Short mmCIF file of C-alpha atoms in Angstrom, two decimals:
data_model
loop_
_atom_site.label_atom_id
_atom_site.label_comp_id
_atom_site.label_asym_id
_atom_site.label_seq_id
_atom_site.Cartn_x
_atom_site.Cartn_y
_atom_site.Cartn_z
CA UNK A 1 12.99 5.22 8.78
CA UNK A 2 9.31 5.84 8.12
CA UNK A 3 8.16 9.15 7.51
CA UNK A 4 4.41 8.48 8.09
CA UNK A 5 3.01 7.06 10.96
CA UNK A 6 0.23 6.40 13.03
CA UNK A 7 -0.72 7.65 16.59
CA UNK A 8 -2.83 4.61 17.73
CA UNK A 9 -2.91 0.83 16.44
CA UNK A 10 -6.01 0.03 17.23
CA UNK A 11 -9.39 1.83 17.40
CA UNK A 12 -12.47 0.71 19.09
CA UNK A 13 -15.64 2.78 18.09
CA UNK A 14 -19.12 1.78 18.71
CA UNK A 15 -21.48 1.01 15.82
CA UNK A 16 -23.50 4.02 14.35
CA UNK A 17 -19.94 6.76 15.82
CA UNK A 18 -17.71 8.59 14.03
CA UNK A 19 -14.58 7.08 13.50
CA UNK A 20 -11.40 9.42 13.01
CA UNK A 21 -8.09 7.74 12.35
CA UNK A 22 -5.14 10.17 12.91
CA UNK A 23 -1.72 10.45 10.87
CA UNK A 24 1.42 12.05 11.27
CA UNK A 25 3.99 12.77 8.65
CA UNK A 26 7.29 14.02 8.84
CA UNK A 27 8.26 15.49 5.33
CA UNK A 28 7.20 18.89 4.51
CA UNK A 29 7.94 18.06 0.99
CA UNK A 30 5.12 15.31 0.51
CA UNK A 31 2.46 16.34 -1.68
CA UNK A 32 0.07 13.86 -2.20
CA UNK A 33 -1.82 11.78 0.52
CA UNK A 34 -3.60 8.90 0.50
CA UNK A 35 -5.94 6.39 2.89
CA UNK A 36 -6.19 2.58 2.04
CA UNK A 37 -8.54 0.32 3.78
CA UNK A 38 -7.41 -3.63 4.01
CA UNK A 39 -9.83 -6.20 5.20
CA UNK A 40 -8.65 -9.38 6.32
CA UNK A 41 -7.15 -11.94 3.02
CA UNK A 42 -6.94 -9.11 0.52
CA UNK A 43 -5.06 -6.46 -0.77
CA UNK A 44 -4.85 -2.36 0.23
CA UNK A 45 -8.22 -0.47 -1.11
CA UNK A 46 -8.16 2.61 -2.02
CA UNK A 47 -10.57 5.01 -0.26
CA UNK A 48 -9.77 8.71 -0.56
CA UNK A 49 -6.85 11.07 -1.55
CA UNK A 50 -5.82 14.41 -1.30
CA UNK A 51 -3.21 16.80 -2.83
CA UNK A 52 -1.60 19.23 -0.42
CA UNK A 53 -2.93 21.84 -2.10
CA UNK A 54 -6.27 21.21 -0.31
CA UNK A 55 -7.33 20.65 3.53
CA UNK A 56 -10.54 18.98 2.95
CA UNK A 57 -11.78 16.74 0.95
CA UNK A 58 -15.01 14.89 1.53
CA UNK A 59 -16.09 11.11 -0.21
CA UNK A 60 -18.88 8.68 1.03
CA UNK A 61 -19.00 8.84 4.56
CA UNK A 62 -15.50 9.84 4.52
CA UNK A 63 -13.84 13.14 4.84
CA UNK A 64 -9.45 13.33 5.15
CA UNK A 65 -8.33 16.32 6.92
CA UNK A 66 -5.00 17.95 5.75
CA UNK A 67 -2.74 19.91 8.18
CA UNK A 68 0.73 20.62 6.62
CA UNK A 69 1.61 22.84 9.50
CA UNK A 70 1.96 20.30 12.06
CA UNK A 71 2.16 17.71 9.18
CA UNK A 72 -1.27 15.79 10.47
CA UNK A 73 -4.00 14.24 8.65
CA UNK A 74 -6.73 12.40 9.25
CA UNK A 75 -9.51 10.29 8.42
CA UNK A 76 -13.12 10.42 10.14
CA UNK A 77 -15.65 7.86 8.86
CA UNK A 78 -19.30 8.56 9.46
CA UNK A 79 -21.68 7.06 11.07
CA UNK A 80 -19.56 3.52 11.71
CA UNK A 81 -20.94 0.60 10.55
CA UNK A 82 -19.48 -3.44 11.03
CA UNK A 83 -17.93 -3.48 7.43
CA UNK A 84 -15.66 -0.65 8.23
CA UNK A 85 -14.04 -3.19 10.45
CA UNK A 86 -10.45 -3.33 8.88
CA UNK A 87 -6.87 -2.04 9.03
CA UNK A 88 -6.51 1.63 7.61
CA UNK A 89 -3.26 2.79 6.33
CA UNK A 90 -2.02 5.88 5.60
CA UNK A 91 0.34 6.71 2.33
CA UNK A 92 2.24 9.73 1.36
CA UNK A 93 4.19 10.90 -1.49
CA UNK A 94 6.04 13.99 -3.47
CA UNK A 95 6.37 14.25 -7.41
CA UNK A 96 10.28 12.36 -8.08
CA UNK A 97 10.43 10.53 -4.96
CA UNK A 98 12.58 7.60 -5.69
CA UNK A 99 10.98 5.13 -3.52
CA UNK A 100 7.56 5.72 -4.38
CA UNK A 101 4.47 5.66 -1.96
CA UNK A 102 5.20 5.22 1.36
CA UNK A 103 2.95 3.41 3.95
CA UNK A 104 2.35 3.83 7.60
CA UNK A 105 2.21 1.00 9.89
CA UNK A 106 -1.96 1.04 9.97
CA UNK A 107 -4.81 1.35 12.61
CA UNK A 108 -6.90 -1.69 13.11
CA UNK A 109 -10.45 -0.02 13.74
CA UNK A 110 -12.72 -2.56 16.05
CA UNK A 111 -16.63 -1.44 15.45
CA UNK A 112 -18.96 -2.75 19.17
CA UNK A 113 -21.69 -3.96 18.97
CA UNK B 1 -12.73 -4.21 -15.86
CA UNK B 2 -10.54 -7.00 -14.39
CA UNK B 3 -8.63 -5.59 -11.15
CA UNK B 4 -4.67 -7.16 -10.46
CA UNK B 5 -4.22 -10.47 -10.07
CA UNK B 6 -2.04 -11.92 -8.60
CA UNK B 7 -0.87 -15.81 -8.39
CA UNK B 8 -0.20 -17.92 -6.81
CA UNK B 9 -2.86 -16.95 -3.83
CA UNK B 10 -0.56 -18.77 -1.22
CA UNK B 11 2.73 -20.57 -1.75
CA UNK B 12 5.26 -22.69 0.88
CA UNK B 13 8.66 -23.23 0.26
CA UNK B 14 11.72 -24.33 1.94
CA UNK B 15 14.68 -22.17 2.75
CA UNK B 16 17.40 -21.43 0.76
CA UNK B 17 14.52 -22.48 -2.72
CA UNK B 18 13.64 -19.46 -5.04
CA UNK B 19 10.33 -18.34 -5.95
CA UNK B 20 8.53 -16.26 -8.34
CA UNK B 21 5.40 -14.57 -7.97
CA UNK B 22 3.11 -13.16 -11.07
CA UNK B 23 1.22 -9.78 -10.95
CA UNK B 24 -1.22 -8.77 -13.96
CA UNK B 25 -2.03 -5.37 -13.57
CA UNK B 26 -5.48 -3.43 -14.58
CA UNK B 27 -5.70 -3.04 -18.52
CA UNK B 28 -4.14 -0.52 -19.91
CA UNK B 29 -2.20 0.55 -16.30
CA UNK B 30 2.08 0.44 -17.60
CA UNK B 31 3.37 0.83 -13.78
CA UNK B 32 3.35 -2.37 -11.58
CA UNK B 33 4.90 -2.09 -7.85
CA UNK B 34 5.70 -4.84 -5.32
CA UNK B 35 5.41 -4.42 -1.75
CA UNK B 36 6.21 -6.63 1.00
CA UNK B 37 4.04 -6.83 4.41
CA UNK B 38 4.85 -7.99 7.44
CA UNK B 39 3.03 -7.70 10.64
CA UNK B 40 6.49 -6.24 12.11
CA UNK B 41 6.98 -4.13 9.25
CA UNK B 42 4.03 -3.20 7.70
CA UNK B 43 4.33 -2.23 4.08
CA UNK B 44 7.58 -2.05 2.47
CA UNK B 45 8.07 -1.00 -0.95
CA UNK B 46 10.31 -3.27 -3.19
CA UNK B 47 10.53 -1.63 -6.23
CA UNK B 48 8.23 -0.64 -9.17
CA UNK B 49 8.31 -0.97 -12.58
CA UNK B 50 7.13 0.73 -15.67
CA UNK B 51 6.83 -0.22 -19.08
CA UNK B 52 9.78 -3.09 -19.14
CA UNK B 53 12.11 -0.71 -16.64
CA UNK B 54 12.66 -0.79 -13.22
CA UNK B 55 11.78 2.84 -12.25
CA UNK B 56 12.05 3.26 -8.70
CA UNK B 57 13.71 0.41 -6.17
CA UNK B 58 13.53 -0.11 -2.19
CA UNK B 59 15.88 -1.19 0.34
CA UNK B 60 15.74 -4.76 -0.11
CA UNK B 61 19.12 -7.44 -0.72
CA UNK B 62 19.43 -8.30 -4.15
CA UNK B 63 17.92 -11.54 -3.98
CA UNK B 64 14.44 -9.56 -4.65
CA UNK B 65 14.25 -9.67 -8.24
CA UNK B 66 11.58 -8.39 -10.82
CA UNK B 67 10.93 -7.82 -14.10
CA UNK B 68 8.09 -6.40 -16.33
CA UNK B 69 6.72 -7.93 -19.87
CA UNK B 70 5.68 -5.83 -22.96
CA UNK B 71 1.89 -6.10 -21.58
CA UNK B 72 3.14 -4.72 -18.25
CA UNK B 73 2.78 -8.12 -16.78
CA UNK B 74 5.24 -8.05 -14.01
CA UNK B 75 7.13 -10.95 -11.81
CA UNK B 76 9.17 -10.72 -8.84
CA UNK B 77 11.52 -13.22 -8.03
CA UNK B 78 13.16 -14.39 -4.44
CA UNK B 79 16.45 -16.34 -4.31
CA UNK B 80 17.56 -18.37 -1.41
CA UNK B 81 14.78 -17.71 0.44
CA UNK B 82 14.98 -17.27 4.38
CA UNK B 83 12.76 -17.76 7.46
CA UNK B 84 12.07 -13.67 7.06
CA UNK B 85 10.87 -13.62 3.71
CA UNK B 86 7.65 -14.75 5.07
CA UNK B 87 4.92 -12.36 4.45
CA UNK B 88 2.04 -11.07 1.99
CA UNK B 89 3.43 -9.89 -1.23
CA UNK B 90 1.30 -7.44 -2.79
CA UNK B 91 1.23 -6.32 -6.21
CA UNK B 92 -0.21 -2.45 -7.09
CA UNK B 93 -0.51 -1.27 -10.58
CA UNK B 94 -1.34 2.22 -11.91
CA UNK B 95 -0.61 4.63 -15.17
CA UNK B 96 2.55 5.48 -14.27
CA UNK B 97 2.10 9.16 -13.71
CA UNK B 98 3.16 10.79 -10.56
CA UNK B 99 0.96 11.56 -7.34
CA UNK B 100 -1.52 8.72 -8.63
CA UNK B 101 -3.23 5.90 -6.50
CA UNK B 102 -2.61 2.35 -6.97
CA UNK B 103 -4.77 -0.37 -7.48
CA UNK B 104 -3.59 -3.54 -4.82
CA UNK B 105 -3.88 -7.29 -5.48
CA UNK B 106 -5.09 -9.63 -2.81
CA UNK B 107 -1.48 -10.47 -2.98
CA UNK B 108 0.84 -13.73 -2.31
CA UNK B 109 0.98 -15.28 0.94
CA UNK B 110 4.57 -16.38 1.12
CA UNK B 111 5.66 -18.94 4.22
CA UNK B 112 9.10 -20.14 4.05
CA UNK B 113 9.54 -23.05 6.25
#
């Protein structure tokens, strides 16, 4: 079955919020994390990654958080805004893993007016 | 440079037809992986290949097919299609290397009538 998934599949957040977008993995031996963002008619994109050798790792307006003891991560977006509208994903993976990355089953995050 | 491309954008066939879809990866990227998404699903990895050789391979019947070109143009092939092969076929390409993002295509919009 899936070893990542998400708590929530759908997110409301008002414009100008935080967002955060929570994960939950189940195998200690991934090492590698990653979040995609997919808008409506294309394709994953990628937005930031981190190795499980860190907890933290900030990008624009985007920080991932990295718990590998209750194998949790998560993605808060600053300060919303309407093109953050999309579906976020969550991917995980460990060095020789036959099947490559794996996916979770995505958020959809709603931004109000 | 050029991101993946991937044709045809959208494609309806009949059951029990075959298809084949065509990925170009980023320049100078020798991995190329297919996933399947579903709204049911989510993403599903197919299989991945890397420079001519199927590396890594999912859970899917063997009438998901692919293949991989000396210029790490990749196809995937679907024989006797059925009602549930409907769904987004996306194309990712990267180095090769492990723990490495991929790069997504808008992907192929499969609907098998």
């Amino acid at each position: 079955g899936e070893s990542v998934g998400l708590h929530l599949p759908t997110l409301s957040v008002q414009e100008g919020d935080n967002s955060i977008i929570n994960c939950a993995y189940s195998n200690s031996a991934s090492d590698y994390f990653i979040w995609y963002k997919q808008e409506s008619g294309k394709g994953p994109q990628f937005i930031i990654d981190i190795r499980s050798n860190m907890d933290k790792r900030q990008g624009q307006r985007v920080t991932v958080l990295l718990n590998k003891t209750v194998k949790h991560l998560s993605l808060q977006i600053a300060a919303t805004q309407p093109g953050d509208s999309a579906v976020y994903f969550c991917a995980e993976n460990y060095e020789n893993r036959d099947d490559k990355i794996i996916f979770g089953k995505g958020t959809r995050l709603h931004i109000l007016p | 440079k050029a991101g993946v491309t991937q044709t045809p954008r959208y494609l309806i066939k009949t059951r029990g037809q075959q298809v084949t879809l065509s990925c170009s990866p980023i320049s100078g990227h020798r991995s190329v992986s297919w996933y399947q998404q579903t709204p049911g699903q989510g993403l599903q990895f197919l299989f991945e290949y890397f420079s001519e050789t199927q590396r890594n391979k999912g859970n899917f019947p063997g009438r998901f097919s692919g293949r991989q070109f000396s210029n790490s143009r990749s196809e995937m092939n679907v024989s006797t299609l059925e009602l549930g092969d409907s769904a987004l076929y996306l194309c990712a390409s990267s180095t090769g290397q492990d723990n490495e993002k991929l790069f997504f295509g808008s992907g192929t919009q499969l609907s098998v009538l």
